JSON list of C-alpha atoms in Angstrom, two decimals:
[
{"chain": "A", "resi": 1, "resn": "UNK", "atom": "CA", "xyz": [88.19, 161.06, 167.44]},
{"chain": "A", "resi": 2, "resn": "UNK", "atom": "CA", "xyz": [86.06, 162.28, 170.58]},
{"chain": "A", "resi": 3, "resn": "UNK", "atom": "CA", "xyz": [87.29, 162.47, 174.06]},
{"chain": "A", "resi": 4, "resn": "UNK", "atom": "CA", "xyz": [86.22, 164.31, 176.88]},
{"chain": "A", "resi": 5, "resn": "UNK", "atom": "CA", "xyz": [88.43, 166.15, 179.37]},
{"chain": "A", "resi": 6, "resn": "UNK", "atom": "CA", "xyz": [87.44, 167.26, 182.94]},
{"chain": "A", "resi": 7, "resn": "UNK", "atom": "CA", "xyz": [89.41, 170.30, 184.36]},
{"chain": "A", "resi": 8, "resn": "UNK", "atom": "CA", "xyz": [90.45, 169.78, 188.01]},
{"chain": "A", "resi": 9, "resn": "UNK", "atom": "CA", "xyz": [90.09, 166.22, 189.61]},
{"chain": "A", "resi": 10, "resn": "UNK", "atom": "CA", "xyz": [89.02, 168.35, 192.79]},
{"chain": "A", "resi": 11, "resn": "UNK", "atom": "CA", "xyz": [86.32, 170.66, 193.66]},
{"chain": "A", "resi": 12, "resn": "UNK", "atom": "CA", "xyz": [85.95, 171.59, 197.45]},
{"chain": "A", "resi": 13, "resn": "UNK", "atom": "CA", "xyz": [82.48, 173.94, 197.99]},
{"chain": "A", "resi": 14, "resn": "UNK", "atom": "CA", "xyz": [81.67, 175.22, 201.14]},
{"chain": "A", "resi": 15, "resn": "UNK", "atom": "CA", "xyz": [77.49, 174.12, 201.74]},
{"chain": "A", "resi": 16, "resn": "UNK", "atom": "CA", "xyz": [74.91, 176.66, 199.68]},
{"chain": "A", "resi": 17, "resn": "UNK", "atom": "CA", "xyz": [77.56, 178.15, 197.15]},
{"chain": "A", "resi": 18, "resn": "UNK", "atom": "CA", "xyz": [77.58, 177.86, 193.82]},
{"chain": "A", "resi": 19, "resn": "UNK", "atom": "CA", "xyz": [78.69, 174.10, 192.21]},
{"chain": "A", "resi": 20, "resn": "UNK", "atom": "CA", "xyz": [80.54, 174.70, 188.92]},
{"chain": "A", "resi": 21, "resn": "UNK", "atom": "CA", "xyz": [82.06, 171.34, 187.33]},
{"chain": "A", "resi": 22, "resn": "UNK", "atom": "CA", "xyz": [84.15, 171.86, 184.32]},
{"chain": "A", "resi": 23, "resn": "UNK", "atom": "CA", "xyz": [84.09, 169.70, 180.83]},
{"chain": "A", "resi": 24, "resn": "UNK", "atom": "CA", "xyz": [85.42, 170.02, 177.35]},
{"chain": "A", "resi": 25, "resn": "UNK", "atom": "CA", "xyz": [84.81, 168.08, 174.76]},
{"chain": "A", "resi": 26, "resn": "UNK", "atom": "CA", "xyz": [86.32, 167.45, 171.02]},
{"chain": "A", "resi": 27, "resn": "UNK", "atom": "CA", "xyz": [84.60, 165.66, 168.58]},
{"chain": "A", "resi": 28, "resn": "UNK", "atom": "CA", "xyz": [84.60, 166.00, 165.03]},
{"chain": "A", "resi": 29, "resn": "UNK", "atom": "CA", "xyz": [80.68, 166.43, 164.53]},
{"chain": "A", "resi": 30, "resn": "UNK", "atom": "CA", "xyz": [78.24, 167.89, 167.24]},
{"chain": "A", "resi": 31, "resn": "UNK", "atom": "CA", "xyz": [77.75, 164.79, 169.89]},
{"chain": "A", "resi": 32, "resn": "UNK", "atom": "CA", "xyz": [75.59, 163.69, 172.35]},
{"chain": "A", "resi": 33, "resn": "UNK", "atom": "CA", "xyz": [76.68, 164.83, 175.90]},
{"chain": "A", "resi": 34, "resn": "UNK", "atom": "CA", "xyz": [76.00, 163.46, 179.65]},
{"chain": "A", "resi": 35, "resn": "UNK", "atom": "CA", "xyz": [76.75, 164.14, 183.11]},
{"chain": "A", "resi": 36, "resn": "UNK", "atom": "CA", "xyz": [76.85, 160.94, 185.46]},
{"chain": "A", "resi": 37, "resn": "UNK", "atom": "CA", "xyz": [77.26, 160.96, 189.22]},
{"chain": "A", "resi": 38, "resn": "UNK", "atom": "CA", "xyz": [78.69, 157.74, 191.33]},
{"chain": "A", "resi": 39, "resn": "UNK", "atom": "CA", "xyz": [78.14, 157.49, 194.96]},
{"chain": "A", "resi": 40, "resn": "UNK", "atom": "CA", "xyz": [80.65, 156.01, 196.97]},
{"chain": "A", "resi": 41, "resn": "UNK", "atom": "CA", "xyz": [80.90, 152.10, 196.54]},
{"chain": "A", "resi": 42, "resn": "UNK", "atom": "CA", "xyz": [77.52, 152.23, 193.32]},
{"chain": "A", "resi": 43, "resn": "UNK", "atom": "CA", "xyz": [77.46, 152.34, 189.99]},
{"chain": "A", "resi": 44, "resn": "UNK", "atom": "CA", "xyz": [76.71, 155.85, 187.92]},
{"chain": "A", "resi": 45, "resn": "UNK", "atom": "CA", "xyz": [73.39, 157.43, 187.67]},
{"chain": "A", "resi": 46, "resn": "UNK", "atom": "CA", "xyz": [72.91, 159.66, 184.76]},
{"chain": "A", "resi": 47, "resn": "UNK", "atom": "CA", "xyz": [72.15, 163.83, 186.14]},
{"chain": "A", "resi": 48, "resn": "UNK", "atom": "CA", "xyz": [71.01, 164.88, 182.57]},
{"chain": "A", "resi": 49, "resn": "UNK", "atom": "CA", "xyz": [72.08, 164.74, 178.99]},
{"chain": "A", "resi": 50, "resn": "UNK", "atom": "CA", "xyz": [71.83, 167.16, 175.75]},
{"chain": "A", "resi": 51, "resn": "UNK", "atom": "CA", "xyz": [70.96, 165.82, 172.36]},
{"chain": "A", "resi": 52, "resn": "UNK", "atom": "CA", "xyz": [70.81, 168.60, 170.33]},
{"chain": "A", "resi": 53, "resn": "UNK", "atom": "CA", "xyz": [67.59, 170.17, 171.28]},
{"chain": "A", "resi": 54, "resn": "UNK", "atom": "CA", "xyz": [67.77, 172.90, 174.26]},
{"chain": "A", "resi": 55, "resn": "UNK", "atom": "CA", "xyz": [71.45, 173.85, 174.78]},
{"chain": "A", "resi": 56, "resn": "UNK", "atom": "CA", "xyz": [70.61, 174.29, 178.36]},
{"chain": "A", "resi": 57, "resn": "UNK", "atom": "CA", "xyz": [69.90, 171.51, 179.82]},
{"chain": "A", "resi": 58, "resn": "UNK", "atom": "CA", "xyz": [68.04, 170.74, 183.23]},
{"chain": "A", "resi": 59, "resn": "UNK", "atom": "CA", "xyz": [68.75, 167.36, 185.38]},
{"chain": "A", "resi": 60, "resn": "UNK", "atom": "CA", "xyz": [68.10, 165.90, 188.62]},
{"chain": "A", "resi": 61, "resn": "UNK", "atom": "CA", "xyz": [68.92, 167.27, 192.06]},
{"chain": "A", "resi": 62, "resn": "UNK", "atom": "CA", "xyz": [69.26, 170.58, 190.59]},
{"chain": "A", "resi": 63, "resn": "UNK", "atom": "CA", "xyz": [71.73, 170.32, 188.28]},
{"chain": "A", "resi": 64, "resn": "UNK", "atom": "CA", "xyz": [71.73, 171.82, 184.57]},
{"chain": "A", "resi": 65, "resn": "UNK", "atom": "CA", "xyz": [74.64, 172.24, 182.11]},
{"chain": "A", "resi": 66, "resn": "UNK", "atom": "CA", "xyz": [74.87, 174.47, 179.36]},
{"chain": "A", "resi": 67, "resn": "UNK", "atom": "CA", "xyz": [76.08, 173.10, 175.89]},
{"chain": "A", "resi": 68, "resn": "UNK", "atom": "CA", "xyz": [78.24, 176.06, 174.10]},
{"chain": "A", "resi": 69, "resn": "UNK", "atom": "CA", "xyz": [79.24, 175.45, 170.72]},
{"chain": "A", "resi": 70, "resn": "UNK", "atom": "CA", "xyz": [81.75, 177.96, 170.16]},
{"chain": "A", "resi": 71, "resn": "UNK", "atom": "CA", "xyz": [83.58, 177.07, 173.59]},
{"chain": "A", "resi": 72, "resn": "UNK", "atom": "CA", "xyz": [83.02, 173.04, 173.14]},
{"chain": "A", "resi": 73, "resn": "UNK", "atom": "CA", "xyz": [82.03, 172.67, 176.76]},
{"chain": "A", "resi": 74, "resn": "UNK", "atom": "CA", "xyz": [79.52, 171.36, 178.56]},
{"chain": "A", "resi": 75, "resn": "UNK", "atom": "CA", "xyz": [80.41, 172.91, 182.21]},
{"chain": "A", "resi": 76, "resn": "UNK", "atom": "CA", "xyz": [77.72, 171.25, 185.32]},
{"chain": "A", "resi": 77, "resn": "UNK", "atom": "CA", "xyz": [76.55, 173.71, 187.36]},
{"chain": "A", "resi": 78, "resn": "UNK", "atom": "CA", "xyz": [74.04, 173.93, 190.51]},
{"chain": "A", "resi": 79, "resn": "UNK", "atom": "CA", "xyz": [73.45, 177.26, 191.87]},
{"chain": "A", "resi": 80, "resn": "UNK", "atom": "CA", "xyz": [73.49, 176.10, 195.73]},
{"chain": "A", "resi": 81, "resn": "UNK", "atom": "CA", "xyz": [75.46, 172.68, 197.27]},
{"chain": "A", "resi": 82, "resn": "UNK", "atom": "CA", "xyz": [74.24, 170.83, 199.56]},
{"chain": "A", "resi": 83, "resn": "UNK", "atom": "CA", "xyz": [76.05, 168.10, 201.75]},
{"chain": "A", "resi": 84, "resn": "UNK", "atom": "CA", "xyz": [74.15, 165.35, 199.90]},
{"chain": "A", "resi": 85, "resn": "UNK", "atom": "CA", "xyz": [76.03, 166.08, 196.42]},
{"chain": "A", "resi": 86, "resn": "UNK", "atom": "CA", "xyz": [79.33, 165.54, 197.72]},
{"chain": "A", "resi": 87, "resn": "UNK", "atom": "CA", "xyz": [80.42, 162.54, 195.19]},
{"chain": "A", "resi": 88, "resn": "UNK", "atom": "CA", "xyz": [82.58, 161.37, 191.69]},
{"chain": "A", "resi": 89, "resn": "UNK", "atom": "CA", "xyz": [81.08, 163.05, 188.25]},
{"chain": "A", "resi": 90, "resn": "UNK", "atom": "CA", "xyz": [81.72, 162.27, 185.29]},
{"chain": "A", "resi": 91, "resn": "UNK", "atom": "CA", "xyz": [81.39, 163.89, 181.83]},
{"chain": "A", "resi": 92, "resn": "UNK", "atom": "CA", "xyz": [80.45, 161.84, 178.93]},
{"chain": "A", "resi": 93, "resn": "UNK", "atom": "CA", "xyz": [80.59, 161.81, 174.94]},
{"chain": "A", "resi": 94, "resn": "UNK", "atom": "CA", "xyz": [79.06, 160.27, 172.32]},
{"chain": "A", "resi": 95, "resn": "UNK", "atom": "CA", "xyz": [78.67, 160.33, 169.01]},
{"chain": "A", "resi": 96, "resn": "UNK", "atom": "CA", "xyz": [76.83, 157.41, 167.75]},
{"chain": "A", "resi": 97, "resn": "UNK", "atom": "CA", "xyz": [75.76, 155.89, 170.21]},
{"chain": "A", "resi": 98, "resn": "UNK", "atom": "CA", "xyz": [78.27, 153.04, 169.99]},
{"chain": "A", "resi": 99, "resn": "UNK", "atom": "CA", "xyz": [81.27, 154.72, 171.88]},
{"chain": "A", "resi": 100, "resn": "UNK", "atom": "CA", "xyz": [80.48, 156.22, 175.15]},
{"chain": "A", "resi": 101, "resn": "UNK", "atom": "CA", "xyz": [83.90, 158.32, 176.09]},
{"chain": "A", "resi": 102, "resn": "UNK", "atom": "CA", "xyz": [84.16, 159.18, 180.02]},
{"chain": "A", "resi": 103, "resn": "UNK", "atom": "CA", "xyz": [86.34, 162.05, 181.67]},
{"chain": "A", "resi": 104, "resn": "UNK", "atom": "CA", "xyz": [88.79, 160.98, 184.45]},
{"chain": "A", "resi": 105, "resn": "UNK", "atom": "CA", "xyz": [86.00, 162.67, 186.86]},
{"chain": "A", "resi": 106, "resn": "UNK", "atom": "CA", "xyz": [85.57, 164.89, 189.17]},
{"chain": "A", "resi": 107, "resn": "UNK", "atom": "CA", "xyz": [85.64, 164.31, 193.09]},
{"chain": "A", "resi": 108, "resn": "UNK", "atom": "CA", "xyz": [83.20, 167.22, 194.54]},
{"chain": "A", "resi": 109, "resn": "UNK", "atom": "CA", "xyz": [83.46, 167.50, 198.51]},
{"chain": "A", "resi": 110, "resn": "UNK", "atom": "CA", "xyz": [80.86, 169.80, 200.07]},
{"chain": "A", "resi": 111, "resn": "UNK", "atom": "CA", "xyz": [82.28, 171.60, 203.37]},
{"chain": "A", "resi": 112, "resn": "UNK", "atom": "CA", "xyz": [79.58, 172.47, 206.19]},
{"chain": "B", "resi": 1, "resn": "UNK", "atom": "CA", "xyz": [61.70, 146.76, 187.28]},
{"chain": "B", "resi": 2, "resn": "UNK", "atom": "CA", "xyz": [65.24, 145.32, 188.09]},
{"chain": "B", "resi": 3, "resn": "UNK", "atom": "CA", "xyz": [68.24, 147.58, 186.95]},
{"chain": "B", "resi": 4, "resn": "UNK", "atom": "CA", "xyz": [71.04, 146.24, 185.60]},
{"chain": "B", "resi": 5, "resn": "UNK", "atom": "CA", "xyz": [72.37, 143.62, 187.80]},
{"chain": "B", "resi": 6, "resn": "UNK", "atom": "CA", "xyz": [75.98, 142.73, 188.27]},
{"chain": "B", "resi": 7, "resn": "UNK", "atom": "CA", "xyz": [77.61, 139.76, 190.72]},
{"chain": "B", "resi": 8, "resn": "UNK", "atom": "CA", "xyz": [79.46, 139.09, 192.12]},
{"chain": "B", "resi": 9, "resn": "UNK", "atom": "CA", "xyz": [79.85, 142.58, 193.61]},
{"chain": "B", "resi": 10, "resn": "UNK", "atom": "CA", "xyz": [83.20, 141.39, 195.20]},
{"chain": "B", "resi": 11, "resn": "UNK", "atom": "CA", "xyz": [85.51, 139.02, 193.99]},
{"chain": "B", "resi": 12, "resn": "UNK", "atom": "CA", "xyz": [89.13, 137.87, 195.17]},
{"chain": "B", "resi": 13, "resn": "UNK", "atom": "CA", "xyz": [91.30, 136.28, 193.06]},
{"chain": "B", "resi": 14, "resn": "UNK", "atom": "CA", "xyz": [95.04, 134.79, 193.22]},
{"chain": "B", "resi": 15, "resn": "UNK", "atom": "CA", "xyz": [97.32, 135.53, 190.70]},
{"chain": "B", "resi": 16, "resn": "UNK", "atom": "CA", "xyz": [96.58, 132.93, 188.14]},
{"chain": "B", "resi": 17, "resn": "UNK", "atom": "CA", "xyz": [93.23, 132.02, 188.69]},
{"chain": "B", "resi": 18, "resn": "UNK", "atom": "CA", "xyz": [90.23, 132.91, 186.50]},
{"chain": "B", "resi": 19, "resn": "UNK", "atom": "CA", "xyz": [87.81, 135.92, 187.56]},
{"chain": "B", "resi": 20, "resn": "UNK", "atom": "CA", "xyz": [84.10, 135.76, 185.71]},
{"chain": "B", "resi": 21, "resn": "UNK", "atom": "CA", "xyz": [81.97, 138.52, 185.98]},
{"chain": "B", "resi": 22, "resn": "UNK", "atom": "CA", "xyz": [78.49, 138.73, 185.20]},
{"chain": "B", "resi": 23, "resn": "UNK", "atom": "CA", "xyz": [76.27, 140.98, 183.75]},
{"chain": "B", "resi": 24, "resn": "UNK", "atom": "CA", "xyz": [72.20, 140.86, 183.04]},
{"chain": "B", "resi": 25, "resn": "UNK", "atom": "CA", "xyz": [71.16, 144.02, 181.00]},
{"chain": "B", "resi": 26, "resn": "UNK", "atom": "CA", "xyz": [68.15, 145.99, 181.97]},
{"chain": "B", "resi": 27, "resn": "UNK", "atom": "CA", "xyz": [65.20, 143.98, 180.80]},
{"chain": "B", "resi": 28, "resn": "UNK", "atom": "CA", "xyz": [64.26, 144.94, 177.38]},
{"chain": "B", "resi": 29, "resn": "UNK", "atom": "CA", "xyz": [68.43, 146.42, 176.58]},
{"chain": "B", "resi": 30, "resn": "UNK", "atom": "CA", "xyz": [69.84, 144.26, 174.49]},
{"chain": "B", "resi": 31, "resn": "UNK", "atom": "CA", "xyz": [73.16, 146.39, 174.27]},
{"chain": "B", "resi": 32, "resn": "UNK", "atom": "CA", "xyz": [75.78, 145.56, 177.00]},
{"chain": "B", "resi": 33, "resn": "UNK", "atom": "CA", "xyz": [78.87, 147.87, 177.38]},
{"chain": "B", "resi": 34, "resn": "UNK", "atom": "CA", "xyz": [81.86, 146.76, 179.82]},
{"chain": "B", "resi": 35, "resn": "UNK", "atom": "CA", "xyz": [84.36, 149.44, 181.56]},
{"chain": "B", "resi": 36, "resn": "UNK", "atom": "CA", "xyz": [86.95, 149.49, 183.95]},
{"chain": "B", "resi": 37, "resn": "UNK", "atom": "CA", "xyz": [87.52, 152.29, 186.48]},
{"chain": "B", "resi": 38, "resn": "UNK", "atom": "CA", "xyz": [90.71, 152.40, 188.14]},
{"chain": "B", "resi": 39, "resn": "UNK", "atom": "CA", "xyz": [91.67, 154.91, 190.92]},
{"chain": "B", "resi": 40, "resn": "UNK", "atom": "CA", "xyz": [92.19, 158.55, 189.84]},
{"chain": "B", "resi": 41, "resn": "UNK", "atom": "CA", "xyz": [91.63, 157.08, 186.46]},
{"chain": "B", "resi": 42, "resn": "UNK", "atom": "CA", "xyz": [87.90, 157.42, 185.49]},
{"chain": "B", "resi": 43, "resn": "UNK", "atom": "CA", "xyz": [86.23, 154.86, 183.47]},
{"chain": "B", "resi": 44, "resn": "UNK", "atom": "CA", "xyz": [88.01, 153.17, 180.39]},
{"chain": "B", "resi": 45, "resn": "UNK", "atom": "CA", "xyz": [85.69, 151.38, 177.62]},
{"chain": "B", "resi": 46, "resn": "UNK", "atom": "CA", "xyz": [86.80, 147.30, 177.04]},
{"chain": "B", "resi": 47, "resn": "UNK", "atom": "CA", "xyz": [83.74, 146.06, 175.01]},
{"chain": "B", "resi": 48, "resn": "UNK", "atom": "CA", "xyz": [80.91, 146.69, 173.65]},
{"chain": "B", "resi": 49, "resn": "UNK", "atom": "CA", "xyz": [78.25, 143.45, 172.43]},
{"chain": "B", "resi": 50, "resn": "UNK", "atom": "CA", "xyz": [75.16, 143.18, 171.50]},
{"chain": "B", "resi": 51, "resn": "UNK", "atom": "CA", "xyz": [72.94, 139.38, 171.60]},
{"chain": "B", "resi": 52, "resn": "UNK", "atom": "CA", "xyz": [75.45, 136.71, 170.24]},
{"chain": "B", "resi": 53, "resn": "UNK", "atom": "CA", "xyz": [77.68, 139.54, 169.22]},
{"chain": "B", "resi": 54, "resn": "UNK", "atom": "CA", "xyz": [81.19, 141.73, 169.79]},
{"chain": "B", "resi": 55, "resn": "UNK", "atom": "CA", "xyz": [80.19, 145.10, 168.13]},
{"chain": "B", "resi": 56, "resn": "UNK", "atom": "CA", "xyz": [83.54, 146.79, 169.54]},
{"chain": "B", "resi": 57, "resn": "UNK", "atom": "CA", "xyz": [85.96, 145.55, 171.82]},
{"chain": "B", "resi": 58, "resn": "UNK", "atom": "CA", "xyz": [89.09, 148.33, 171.07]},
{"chain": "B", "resi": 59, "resn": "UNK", "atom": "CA", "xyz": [89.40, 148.69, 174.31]},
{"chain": "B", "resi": 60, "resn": "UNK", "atom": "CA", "xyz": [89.86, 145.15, 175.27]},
{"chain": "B", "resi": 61, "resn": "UNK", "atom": "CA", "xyz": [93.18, 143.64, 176.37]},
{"chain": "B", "resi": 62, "resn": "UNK", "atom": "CA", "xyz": [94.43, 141.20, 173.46]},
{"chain": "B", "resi": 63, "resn": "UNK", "atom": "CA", "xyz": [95.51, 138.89, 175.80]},
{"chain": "B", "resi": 64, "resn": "UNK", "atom": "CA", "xyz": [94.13, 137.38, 179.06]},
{"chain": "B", "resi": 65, "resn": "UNK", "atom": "CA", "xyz": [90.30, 139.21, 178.33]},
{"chain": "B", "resi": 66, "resn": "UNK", "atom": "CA", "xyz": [87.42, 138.21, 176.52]},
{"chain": "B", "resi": 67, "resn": "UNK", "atom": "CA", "xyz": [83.57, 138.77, 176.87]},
{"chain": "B", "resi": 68, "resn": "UNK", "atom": "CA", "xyz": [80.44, 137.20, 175.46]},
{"chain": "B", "resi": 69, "resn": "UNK", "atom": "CA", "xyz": [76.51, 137.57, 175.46]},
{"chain": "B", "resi": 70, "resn": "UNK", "atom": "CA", "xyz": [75.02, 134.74, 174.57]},
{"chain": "B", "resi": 71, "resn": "UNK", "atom": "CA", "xyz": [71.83, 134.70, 173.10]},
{"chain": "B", "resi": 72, "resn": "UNK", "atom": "CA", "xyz": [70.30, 133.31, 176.72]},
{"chain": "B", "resi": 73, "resn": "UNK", "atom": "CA", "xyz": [71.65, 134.49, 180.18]},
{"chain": "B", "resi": 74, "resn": "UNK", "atom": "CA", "xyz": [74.22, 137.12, 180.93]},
{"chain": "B", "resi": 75, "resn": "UNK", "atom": "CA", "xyz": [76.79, 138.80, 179.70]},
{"chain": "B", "resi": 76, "resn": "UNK", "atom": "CA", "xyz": [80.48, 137.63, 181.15]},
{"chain": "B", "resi": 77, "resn": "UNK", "atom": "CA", "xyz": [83.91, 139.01, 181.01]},
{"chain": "B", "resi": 78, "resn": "UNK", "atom": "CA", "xyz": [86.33, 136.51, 181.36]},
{"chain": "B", "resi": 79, "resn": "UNK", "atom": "CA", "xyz": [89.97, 137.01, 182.65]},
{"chain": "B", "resi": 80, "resn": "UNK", "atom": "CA", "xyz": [92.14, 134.52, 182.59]},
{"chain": "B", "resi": 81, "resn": "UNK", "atom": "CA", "xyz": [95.42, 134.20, 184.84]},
{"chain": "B", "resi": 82, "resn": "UNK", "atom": "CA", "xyz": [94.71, 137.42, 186.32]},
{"chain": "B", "resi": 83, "resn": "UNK", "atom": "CA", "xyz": [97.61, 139.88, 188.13]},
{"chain": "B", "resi": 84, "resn": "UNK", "atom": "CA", "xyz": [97.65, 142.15, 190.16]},
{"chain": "B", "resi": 85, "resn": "UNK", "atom": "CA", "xyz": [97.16, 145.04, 187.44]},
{"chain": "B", "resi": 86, "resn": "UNK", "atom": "CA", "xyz": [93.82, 143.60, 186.88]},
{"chain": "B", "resi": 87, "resn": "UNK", "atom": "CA", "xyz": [92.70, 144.84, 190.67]},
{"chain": "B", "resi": 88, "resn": "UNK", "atom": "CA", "xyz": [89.77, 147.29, 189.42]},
{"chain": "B", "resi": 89, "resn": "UNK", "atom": "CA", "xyz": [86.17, 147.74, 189.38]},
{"chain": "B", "resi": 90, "resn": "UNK", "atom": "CA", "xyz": [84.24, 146.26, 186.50]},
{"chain": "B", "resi": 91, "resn": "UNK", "atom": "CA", "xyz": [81.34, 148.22, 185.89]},
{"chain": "B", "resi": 92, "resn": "UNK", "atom": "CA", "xyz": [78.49, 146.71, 183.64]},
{"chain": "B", "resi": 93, "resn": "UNK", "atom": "CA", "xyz": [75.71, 149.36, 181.66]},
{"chain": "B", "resi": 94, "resn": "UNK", "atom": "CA", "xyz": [73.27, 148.63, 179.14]},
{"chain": "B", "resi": 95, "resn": "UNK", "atom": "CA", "xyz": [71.21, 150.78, 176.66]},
{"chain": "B", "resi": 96, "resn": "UNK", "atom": "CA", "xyz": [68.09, 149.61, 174.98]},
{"chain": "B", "resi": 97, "resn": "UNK", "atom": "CA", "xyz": [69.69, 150.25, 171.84]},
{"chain": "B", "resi": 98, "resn": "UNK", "atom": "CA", "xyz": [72.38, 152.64, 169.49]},
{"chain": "B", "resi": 99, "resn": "UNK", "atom": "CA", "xyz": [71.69, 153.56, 166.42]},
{"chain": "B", "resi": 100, "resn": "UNK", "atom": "CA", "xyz": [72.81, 156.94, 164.53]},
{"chain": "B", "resi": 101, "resn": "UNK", "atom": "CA", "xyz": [71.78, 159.70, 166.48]},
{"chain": "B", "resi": 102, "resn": "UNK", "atom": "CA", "xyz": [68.96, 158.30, 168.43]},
{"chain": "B", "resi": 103, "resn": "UNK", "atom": "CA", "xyz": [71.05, 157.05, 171.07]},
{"chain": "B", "resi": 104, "resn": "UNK", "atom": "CA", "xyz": [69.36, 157.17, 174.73]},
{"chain": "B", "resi": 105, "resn": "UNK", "atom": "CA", "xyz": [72.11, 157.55, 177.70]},
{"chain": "B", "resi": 106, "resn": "UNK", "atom": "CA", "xyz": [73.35, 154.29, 179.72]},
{"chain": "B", "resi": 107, "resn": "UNK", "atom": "CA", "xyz": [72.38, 152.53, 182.26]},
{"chain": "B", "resi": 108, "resn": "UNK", "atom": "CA", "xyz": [74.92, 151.22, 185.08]},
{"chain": "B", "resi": 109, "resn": "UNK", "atom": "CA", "xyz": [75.11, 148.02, 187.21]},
{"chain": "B", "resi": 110, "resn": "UNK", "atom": "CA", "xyz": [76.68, 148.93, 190.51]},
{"chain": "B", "resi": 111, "resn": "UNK", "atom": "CA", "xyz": [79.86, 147.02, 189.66]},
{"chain": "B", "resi": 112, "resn": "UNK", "atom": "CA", "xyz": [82.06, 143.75, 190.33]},
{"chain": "B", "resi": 113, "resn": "UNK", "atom": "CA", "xyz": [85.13, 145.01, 192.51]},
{"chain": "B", "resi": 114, "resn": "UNK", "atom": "CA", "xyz": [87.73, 142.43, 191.81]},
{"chain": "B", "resi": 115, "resn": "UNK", "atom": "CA", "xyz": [90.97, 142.11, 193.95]},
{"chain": "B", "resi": 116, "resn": "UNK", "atom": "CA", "xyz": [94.32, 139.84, 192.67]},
{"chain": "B", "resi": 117, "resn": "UNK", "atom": "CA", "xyz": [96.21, 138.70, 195.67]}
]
């Protein structure tokens, strides 16, 4: 069974520090993994994704995530937040490509 | 290039009535995947189809819900007598395809917000 959990519904950042978005996986063989971001009121836009190639991975905006084996986690991180990021995220599994499972999300709010 | 599109974007329903929501893949996807988000509750998979098919609807209500993609037009989910519980946005995504490990990521409609009165 896969699922995909998403530590802390929350994240407040002040403007310019550091964005770090937390997600742990479990899945019986190694998966595919994505980060999606939803705007208020749209539908999700994929940030980046790793299949099995470089275990850091680079996406839009200036996100990356870093797949780590040993730790099952595939944590979102963007070294300086700006106001414009402020919205849902959401971690994503899959394994075949038949199943997509999605965390509960995470609401990031960016304070000036 | 159209994205996937999804209407009606808002829908209000009385308890009882029917809701349809409709779904036209990305052109060229002919995979359509159906969720429900709920407040505070992230996104929950109902049914996965392909053309003419239901590859996977686990996550589907057994009663009330169904969804189809015929071989022309869009894909619809279908809820009959709907309640209040069924308040929620609908989102729609589509892939081009999914098979073993070559899997590409999805691609979201910007959802059908549905209200029961």
């Amino acid at each position: 069974a896969q699922s995909v959990t998403q530590l802390g519904s929350h994240v407040s950042v002040s403007e310019g520090a550091l964005v770090l978005l937390r997600c742990n996986y479990s899945s019986s063989v190694p998966p595919y993994l994505f980060w999606y971001v939803q705007y208020p009121n749209q539908g999700l836009q994929l940030l980046l994704k790793y299949t099995s190639a470089a275990t850091l991975v680079k996406g839009i905006n200036g996100f990356e995530a870093e797949f780590k084996k040993s730790e099952t986690s595939f944590h979102l991180t963007k070294p300086s937040a700006h106001m414009s990021d402020a919205a849902e995220y959401f971690c994503a599994v899959s394994h075949t490509g038949n199943q997509f499972y999605f965390g509960t999300g995470t609401s990031l709010t960016v304070i000036p | 290039n159209a994205g996937v599109m999804q209407n009606p974007r808002h829908l209000v329903r009385r308890r009882g009535q029917e809701a349809r929501l409709r779904c036209s893949p990305m052109k060229g996807h002919s995979h359509v995947y159906w969720y429900r988000q709920l407040p505070e509750e992230g996104l929950k998979f109902m049914v996965y189809l392909q053309k003419e098919n239901i590859i996977d609807e686990s996550g589907m209500p057994k009663e009330r819900f169904s969804a189809e993609f015929p071989k022309e037009g869009p894909s619809i989910l279908r809820i009959q007598q709907v309640v209040r519980g069924d308040s929620a946005a609908y989102f729609c995504a589509s892939s081009p395809r999914a098979s073993g490990r070559s899997t590409g990521e999805l691609f979201f409609g910007e959802g059908s917000r549905l209200t029961v009165l």
